[in-house]
Coordinates of C-alpha atoms and ligand atoms in Angstrom, one line a residue:
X11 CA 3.3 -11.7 -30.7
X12 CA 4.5 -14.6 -33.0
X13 CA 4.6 -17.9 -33.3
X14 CA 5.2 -20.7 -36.3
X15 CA 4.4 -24.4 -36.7
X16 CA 6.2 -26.3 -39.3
X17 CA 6.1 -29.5 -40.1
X18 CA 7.7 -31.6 -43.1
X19 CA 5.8 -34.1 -45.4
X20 CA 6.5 -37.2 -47.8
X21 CA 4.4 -38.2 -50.9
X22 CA 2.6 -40.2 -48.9
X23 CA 1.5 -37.8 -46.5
X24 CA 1.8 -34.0 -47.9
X25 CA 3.2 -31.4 -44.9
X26 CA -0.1 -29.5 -46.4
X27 CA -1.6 -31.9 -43.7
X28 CA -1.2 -29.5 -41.3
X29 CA -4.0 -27.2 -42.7
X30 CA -6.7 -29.8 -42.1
X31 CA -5.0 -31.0 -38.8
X32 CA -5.0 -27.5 -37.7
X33 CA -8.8 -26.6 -39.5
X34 CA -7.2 -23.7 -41.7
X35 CA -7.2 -23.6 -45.0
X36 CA -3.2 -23.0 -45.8
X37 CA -4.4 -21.3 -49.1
X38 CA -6.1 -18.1 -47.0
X39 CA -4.9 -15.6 -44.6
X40 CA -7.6 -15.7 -41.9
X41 CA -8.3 -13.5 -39.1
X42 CA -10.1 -14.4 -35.7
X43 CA -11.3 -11.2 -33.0
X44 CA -10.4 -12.1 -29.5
X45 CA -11.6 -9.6 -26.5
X46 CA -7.8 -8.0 -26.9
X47 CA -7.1 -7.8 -30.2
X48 CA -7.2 -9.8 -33.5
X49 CA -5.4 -13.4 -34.0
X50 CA -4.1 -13.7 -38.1
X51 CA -3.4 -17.5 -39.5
X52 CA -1.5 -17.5 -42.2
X53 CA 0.7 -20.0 -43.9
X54 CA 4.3 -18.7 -45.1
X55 CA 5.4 -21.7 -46.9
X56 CA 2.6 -24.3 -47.4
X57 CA 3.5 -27.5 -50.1
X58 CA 4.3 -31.0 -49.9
X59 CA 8.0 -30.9 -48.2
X60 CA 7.2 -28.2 -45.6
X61 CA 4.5 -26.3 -44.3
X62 CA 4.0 -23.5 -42.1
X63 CA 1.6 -22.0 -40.3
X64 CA 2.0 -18.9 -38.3
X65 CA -0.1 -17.4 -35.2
X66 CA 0.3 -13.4 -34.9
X67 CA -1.6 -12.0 -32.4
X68 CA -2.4 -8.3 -32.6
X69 CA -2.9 -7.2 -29.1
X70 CA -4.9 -4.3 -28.6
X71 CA -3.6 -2.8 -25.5
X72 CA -6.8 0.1 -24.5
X73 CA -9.5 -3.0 -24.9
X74 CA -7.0 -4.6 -22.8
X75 CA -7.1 -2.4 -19.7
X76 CA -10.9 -1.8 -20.5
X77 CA -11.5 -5.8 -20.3
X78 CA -9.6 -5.9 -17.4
X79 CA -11.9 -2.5 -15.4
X80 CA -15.1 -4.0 -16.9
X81 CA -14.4 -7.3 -15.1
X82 CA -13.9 -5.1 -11.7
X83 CA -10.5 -5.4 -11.2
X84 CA -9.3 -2.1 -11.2
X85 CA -6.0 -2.2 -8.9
X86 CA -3.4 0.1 -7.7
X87 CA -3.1 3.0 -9.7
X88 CA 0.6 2.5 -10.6
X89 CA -0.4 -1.0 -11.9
X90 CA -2.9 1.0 -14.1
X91 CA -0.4 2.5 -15.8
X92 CA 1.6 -0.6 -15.9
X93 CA -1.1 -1.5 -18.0
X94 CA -0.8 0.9 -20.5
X95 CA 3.4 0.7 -20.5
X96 CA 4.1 -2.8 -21.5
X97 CA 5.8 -5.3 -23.6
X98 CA 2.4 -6.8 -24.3
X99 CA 2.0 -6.0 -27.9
X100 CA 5.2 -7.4 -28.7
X101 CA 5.5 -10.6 -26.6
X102 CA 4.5 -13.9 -27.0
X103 CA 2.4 -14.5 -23.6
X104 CA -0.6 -15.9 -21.7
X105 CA -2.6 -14.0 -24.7
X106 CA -0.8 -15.8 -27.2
X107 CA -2.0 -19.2 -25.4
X108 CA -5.2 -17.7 -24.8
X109 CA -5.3 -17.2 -28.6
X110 CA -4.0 -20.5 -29.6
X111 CA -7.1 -22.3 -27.7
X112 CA -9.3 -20.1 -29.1
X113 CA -7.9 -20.7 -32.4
X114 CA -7.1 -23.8 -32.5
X115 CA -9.7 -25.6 -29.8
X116 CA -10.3 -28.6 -32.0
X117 CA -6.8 -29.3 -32.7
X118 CA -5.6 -28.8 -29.3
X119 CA -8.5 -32.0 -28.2
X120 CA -6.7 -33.8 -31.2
X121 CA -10.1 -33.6 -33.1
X122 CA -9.5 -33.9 -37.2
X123 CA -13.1 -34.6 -39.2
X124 CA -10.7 -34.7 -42.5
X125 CA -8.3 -36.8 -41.3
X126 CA -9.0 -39.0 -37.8
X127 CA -6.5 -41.0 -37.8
X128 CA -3.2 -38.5 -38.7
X129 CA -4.5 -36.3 -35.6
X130 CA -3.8 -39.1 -33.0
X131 CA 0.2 -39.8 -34.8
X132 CA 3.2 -37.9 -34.2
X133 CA 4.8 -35.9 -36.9
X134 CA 8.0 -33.6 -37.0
X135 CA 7.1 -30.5 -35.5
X136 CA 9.1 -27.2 -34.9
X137 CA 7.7 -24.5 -33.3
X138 CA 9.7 -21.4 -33.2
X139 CA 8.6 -18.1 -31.3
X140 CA 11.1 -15.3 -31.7
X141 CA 10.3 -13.3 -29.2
X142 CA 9.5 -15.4 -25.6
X143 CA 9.4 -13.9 -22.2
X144 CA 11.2 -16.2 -20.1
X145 CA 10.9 -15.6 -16.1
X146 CA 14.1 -18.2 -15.0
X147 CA 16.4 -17.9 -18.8
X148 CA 17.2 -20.5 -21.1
X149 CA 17.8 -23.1 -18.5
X150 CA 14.2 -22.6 -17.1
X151 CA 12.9 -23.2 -20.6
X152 CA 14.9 -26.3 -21.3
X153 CA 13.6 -27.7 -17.7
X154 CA 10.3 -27.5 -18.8
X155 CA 10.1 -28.3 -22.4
X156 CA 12.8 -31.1 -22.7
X157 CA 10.7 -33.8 -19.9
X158 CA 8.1 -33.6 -22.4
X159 CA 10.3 -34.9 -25.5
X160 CA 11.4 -31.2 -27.0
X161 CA 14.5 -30.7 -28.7
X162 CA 15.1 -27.3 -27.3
X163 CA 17.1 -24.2 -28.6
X164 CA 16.6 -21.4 -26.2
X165 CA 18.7 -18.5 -26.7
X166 CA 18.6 -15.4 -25.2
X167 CA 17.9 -11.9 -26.7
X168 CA 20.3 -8.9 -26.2
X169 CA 18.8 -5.9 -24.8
X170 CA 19.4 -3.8 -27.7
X171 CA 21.8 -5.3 -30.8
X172 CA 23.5 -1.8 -30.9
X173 CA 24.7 -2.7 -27.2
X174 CA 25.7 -5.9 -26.6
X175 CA 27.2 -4.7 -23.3
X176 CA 23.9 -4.3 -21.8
X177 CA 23.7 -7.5 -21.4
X178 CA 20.6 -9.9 -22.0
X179 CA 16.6 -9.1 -21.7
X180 CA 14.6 -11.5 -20.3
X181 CA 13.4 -12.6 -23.8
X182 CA 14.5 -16.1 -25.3
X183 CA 14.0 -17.1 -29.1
X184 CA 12.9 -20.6 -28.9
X185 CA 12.5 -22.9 -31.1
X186 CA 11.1 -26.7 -30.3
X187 CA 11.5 -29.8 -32.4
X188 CA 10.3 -33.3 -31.9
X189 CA 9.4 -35.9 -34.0
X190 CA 7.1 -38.3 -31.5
X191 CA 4.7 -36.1 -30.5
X192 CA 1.0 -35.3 -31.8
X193 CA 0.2 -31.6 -32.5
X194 CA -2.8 -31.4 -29.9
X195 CA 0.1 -32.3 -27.0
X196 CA 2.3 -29.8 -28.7
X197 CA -0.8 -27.2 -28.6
X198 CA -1.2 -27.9 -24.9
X199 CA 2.7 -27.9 -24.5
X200 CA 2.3 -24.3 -25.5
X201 CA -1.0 -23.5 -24.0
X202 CA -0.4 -24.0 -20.3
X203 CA 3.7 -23.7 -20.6
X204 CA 4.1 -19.9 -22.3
X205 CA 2.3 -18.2 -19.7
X206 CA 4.3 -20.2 -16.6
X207 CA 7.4 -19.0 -18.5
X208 CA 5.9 -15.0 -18.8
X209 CA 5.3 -15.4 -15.0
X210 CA 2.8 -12.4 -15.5
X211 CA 0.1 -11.7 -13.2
X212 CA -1.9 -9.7 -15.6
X213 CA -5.5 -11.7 -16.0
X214 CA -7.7 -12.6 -12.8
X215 CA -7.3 -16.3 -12.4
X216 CA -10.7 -17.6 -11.8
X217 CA -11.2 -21.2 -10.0
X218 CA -12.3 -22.7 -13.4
X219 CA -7.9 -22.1 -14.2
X220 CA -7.6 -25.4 -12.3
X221 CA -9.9 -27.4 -14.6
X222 CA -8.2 -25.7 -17.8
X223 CA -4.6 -26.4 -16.2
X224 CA -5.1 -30.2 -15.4
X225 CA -7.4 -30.8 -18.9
X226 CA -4.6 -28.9 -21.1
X227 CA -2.1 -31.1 -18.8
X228 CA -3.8 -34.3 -19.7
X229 CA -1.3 -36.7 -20.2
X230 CA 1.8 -34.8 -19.5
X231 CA 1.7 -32.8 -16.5
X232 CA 1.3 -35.5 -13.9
X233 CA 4.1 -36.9 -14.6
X234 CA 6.4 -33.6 -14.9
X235 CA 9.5 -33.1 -12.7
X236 CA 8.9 -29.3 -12.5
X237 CA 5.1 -30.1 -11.7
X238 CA 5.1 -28.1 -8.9
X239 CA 6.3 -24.8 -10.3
X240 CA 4.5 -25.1 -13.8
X241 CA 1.1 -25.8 -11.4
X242 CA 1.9 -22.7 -8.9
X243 CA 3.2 -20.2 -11.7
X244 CA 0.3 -20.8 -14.3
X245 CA -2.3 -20.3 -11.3
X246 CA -0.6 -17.0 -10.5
X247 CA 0.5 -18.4 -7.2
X248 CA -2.8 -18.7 -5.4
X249 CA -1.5 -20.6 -2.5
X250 CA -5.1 -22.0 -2.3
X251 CA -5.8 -22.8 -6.2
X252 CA -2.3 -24.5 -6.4
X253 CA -3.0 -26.8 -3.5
X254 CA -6.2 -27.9 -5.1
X255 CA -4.6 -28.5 -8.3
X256 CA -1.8 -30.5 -6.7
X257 CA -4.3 -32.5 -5.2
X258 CA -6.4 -33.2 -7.8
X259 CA -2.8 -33.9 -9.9
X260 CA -2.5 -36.4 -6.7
X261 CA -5.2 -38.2 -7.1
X262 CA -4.9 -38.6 -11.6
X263 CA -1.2 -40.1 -10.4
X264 CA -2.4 -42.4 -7.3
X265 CA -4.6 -44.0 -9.8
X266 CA -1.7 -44.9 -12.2
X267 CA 1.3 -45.1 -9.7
X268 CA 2.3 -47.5 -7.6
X269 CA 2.4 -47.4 -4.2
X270 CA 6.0 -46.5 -3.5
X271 CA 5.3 -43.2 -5.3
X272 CA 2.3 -42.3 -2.8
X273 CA 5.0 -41.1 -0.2
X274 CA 7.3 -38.9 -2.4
X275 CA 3.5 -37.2 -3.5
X276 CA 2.6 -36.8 -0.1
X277 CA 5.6 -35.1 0.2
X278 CA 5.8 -33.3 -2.7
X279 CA 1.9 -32.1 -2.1
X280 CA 2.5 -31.5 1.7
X281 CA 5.8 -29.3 0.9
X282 CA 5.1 -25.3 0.1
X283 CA 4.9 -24.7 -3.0
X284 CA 6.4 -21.7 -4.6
X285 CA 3.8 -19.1 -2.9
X286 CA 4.1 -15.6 -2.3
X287 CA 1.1 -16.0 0.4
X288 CA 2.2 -19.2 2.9
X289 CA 0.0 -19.4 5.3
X290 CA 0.0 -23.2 7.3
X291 CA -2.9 -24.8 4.7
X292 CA -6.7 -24.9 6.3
X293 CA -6.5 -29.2 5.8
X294 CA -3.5 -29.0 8.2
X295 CA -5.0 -26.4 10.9
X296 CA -8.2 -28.1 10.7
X297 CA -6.7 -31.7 11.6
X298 CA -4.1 -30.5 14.2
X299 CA -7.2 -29.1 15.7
X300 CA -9.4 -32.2 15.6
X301 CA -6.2 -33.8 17.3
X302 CA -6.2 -31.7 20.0
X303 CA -10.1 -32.4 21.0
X304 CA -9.2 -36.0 20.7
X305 CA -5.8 -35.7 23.2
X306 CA -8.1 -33.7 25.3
X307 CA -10.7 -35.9 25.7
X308 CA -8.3 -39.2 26.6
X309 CA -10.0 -40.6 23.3
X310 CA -8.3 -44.0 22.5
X311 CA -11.1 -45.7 20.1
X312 CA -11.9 -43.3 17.5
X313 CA -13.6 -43.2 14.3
X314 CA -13.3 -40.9 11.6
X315 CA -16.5 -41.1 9.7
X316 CA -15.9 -39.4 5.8
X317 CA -12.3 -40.1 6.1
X318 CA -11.7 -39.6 2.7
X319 CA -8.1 -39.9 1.7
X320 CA -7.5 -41.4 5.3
X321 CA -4.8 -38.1 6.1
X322 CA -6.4 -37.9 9.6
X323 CA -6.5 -41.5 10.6
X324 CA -2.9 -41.5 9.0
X325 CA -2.4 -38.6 11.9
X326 CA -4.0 -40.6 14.3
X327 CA -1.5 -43.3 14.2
X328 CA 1.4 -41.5 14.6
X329 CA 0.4 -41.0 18.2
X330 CA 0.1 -44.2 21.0
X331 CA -3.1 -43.0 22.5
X332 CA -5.2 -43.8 19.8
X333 CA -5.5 -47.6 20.4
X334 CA -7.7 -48.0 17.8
X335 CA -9.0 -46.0 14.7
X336 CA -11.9 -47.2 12.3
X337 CA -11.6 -45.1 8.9
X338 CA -14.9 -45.2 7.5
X339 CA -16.3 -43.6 3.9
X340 CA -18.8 -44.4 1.3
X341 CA -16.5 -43.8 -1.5
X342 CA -14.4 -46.9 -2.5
X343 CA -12.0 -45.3 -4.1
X344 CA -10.8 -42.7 -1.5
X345 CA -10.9 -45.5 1.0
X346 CA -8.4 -47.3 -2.1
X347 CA -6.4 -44.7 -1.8
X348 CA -6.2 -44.6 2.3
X349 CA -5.5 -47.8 2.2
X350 CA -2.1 -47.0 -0.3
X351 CA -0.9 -44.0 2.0
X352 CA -1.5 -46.1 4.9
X353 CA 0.4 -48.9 3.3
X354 CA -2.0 -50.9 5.2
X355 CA -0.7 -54.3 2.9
X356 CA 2.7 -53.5 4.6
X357 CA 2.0 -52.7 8.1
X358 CA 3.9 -54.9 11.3
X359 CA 1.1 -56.9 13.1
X360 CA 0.7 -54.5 15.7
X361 CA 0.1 -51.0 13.5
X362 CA -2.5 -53.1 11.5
X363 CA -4.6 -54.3 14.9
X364 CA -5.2 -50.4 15.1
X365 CA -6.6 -49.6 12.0
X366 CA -9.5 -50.5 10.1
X367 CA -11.1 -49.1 7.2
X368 CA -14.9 -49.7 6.5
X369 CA -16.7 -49.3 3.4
X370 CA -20.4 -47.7 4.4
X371 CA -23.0 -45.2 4.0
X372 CA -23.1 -42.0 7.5
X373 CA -26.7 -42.2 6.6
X374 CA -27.5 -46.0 7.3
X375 CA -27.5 -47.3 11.3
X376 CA -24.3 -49.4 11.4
X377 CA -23.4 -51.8 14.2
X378 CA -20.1 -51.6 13.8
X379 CA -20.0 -48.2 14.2
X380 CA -21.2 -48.7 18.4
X381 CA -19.1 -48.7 21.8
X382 CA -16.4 -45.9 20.7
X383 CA -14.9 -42.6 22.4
X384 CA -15.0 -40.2 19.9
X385 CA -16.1 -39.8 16.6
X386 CA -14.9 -37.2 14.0
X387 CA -16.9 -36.1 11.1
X388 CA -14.6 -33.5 9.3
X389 CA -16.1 -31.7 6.3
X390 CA -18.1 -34.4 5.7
X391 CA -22.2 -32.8 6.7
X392 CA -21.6 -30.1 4.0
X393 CA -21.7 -33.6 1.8
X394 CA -25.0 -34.6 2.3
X395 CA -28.4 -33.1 0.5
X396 CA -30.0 -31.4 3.6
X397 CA -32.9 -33.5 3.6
X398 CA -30.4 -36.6 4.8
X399 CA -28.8 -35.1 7.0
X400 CA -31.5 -36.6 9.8
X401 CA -30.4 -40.0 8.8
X402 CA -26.5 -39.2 9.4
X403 CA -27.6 -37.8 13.0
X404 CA -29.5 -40.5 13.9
X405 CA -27.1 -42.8 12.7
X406 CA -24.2 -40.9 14.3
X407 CA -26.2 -39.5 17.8
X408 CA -28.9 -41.9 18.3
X409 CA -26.9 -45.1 17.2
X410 CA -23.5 -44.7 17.6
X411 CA -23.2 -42.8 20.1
X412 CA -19.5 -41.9 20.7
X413 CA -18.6 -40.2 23.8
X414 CA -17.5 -37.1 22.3
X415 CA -17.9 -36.0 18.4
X416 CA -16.4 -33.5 16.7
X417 CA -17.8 -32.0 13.2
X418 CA -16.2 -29.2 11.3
X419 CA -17.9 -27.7 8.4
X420 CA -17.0 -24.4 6.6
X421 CA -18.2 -21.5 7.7
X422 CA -20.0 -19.9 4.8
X423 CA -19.8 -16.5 5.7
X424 CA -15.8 -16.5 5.4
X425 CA -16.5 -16.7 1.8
X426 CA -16.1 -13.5 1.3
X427 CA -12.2 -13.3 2.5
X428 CA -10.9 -16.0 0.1
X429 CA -9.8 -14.2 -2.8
X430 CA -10.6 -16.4 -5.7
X431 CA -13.9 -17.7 -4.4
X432 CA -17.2 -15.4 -6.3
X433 CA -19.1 -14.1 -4.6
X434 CA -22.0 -16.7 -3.9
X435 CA -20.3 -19.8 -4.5
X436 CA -18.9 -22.5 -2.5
X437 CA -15.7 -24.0 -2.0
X438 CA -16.1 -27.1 -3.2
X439 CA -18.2 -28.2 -6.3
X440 CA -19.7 -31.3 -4.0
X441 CA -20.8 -28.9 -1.4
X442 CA -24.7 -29.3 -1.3
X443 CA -24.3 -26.2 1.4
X444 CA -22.2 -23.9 3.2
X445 CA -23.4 -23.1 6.9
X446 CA -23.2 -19.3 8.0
X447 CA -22.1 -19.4 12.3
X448 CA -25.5 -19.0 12.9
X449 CA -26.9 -21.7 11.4
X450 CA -24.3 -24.6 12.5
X451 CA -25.0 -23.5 15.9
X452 CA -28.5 -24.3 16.1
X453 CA -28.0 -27.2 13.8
X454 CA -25.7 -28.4 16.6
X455 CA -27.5 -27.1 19.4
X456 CA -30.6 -29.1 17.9
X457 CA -28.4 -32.5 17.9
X458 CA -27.4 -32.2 21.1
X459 CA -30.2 -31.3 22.8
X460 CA -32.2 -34.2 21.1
X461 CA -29.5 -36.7 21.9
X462 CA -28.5 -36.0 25.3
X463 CA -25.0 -34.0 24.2
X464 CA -23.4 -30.6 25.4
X465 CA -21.6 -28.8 22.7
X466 CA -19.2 -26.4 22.3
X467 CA -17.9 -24.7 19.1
X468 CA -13.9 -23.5 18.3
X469 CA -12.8 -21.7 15.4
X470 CA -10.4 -22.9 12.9
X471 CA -8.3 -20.8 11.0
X472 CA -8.1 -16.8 11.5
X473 CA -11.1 -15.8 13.8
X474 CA -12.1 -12.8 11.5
X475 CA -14.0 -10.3 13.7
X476 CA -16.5 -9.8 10.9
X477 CA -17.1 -12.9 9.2
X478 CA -15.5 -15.4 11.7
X479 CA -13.0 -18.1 10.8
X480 CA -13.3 -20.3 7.9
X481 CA -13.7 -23.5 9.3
X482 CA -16.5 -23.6 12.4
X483 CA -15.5 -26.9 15.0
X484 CA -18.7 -28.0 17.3
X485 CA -17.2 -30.4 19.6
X486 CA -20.6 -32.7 21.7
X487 CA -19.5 -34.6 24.7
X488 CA -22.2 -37.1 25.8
X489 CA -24.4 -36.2 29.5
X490 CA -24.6 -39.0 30.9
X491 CA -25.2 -42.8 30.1
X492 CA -28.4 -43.0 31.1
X493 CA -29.8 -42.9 27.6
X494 CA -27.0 -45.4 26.5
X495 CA -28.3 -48.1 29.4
X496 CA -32.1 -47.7 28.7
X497 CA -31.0 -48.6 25.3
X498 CA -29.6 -51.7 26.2
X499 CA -32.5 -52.6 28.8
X500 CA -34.7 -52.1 25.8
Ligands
LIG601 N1 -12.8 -36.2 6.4 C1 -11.9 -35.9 5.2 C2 -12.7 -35.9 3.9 C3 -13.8 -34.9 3.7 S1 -14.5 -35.0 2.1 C4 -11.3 -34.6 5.4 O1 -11.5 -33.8 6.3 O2 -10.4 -34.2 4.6 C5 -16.0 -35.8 2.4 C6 -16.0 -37.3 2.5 O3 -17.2 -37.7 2.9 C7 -15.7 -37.9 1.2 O4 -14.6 -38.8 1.2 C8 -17.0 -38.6 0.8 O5 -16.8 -39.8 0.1 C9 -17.5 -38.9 2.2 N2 -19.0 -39.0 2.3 C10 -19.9 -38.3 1.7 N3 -21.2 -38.8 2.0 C11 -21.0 -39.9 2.7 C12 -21.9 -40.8 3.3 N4 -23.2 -40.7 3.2 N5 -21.3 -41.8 4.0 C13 -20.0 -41.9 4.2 N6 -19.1 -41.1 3.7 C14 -19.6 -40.0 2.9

């Protein structure tokens, strides 16, 4: 596995630059031990006019399969010998990027001690790796490298040389040139984009992938018009990583876009992505089922308390029932960005009079927040450090008091079924806990008993018969009103 950076120089500014810009010394071959093999730096040409520096990494195939069983992922025995029968050694890959972060960390953040300033300019580049395994050809590789400001050469490698009528393999030599970028975007170019083009699933793609993918795609990926498939290849097509990814790629271009973007997004987030597993997403399933209580219930004043982005209310006002729908959220920038999607500035008279969206804390008594039919609280409890979670119910049961609420909340014991979740952690880093059945039902059977409620739970999702769904629905309708007019005697 191969791959060179060259770059040319002037008096004023030696190619030799590229040593300290890089943070190895052109005048030594170094060599760097990764977990499957060893990485070599060495400079082939290294003066004024040009310099060179070359990445070989020596892949060490048996540490490779043992890496792989000691992190317990074993697999189906023919994939175990897949292991062993590869073009690993030989092609540049998701190792090779691996390497070049390891390698080259600093470089790739655009960090230079020698030289500050010269790591934050463009210079000419051209990166050249001989030997490139390219899922899609030439024309894939030109899609993804020529958005980002890539002169690109991509041509494909016979099979053997001996027979050209074998046709091609599914190797391209490429070689990159551009003049107006930096070396650390060219460095993430290469990071995240060589193992979308390799298309290997060959390493366990933990959920921290998403934080590497959109950090390395700082910059350039948000904006990329093959977004989509660089995000769902480089997470190995985890239906549930790549939504997340998308989302949170969402949410960097909401905050730079304007408004007549937010639709195609929506679309483009909302559309499958290139997924092997396509199941309808959890956000969708969950809302469609919230609907369905609030249809059922004849709701037409309804407020979605944690609305978030503002999809459900969005939902909400599709349909004529719902006369009128009160978004509410603590978070002024999700309730920015509801306000954008719900083009809210742009709405006719009548759509406007039935939607509002209020800035507020669940955990405060709110006035406002009296005198309406339902009230939804969708993955919004999990939110809240347990010791507030009184305040929210007061605030919700004992003030409110809607005539039907309906909370979802994941269920905690589902955990176990998602296949990139650890064992023991939740799905969501802002989740302060994760409920097993058990424990939502006497939560719920606690509120409703104290506030004069029945309640009822659904599943969302698959109902697994060990572990139950993923998302657990409690849906309280109020007794009476009995309580409701001694309040307002009082
Ligand atoms: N209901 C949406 C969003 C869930 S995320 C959905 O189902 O997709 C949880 C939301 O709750 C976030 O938008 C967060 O800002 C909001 N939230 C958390 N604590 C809150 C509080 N104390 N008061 C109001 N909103 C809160």
């Amino acid at each position: 596995m191969f791959l060179t950076i060259s770059t040319t120089g002037t008096p004023e500014r030696p190619a030799t630059d590229l040593g300290f810009l890089l943070h190895k010394h052109p005048g030594k071959a170094q060599a760097f031990s990764t977990s499957y093999g060893t990485a070599h730096v060495l400079y082939p040409e290294a003066d004024a006019e040009r310099c060179t520096a070359a990445l070989l990494l020596e892949v060490d195939a048996v540490a490779l399969v043992r890496r792989g069983k000691g992190k317990g992922r074993g697999g189906a025995p023919d994939a175990a010998l897949a292991q062993y029968v590869n073009d690993r050694p030989y092609a540049a890959s998701s190792l090779l990027a691996t390497a070049l972060s390891g390698v080259f960390s600093s470089a790739m953040r655009g960090v230079c001690k020698a030289l500050p300033e010269r790591a934050g300019q463009p210079l000419p580049l051209r990166i050249e790796v001989p030997a490139l395994p390219a899922r899609g050809g030439p024309d894939l590789v030109r899609r993804l490298f020529e958005p980002l400001g890539w002169a690109v050469t991509a041509e494909p490698v016979p099979l053997d040389l001996r027979f050209p009528e074998w046709g091609d393999s599914r190797y391209v030599r490429l070689v990159l040139q551009a003049e107006t970028l930096t070396l650390a975007a060219a460095l993430r170019h290469l990071y995240v984009l060589l193992p979308v083009l390799d298309d290997a699933k060959h390493y366990w793609v933990a959920p921290d992938e998403v934080d590497k993918l959109l950090r390395a795609g700082d910059g350039w990926l948000p904006e990329h018009p093959e977004q989509k498939l660089i995000t769902s290849r480089y997470l190995s097509r985890r239906w549930s990583l790549t939504r997340q990814a998308m989302e949170r790629l969402e949410l960097v271009r909401l905050a730079e876009t304007d408004d007549s973007e937010v639709e195609e997004i929506d679309n483009a987030v909302g559309a499958e992505t290139e997924t092997e597993e396509r199941p309808t997403p959890l956000a969708v399933q969950r809302r469609e089922a919230i609907l369905a209580v609030l249809r059922q219930s004849a709701a037409g004043r309804v407020l979605d308390l944690g609305c978030g982005q503002g999809q459900l209310v969005q939902a909400l006002l599709k349909e004529a029932q719902f006369t009128e729908i009160v978004g509410v959220d603590v978070s002024v920038r999700a309730l920015a960005i509801a306000f954008r999607r719900l083009k809210l500035d742009r709405m006719g008279e009548r759509q406007a009079a039935r939607v509002r969206l209020l800035q507020g804390s669940l955990t405060y008594t709110d006035s406002r927040l009296k005198g309406y039919d339902a009230a939804v609280l969708s993955e919004v409890v999990e939110h809240l450090d347990l010791p507030r979670l009184p305040a929210l119910e007061y605030a919700v049961f004992g003030s409110a008091r809607p005539r039907t609420v309906v909370v979802t909340t994941p269920n905690v014991e589902y955990n176990v079924r998602w296949e990139t979740l650890p064992a023991g952690h939740a799905r969501h880093g802002d989740h302060r806990f994760e409920w097993t059945r058990e424990e939502f039902c006497a939560w719920a059977g606690t509120v409703a008993e104290r506030h004069g409620y029945d309640v009822e739970f659904r599943p969302v999702g698959p109902d697994d018969p060990e572990v139950g769904p993923p998302t657990q629905m409690a849906v309280f309708h109020k007794k009476s009103d009995v309580k409701d007019k001694e309040a307002k005697a009082a």
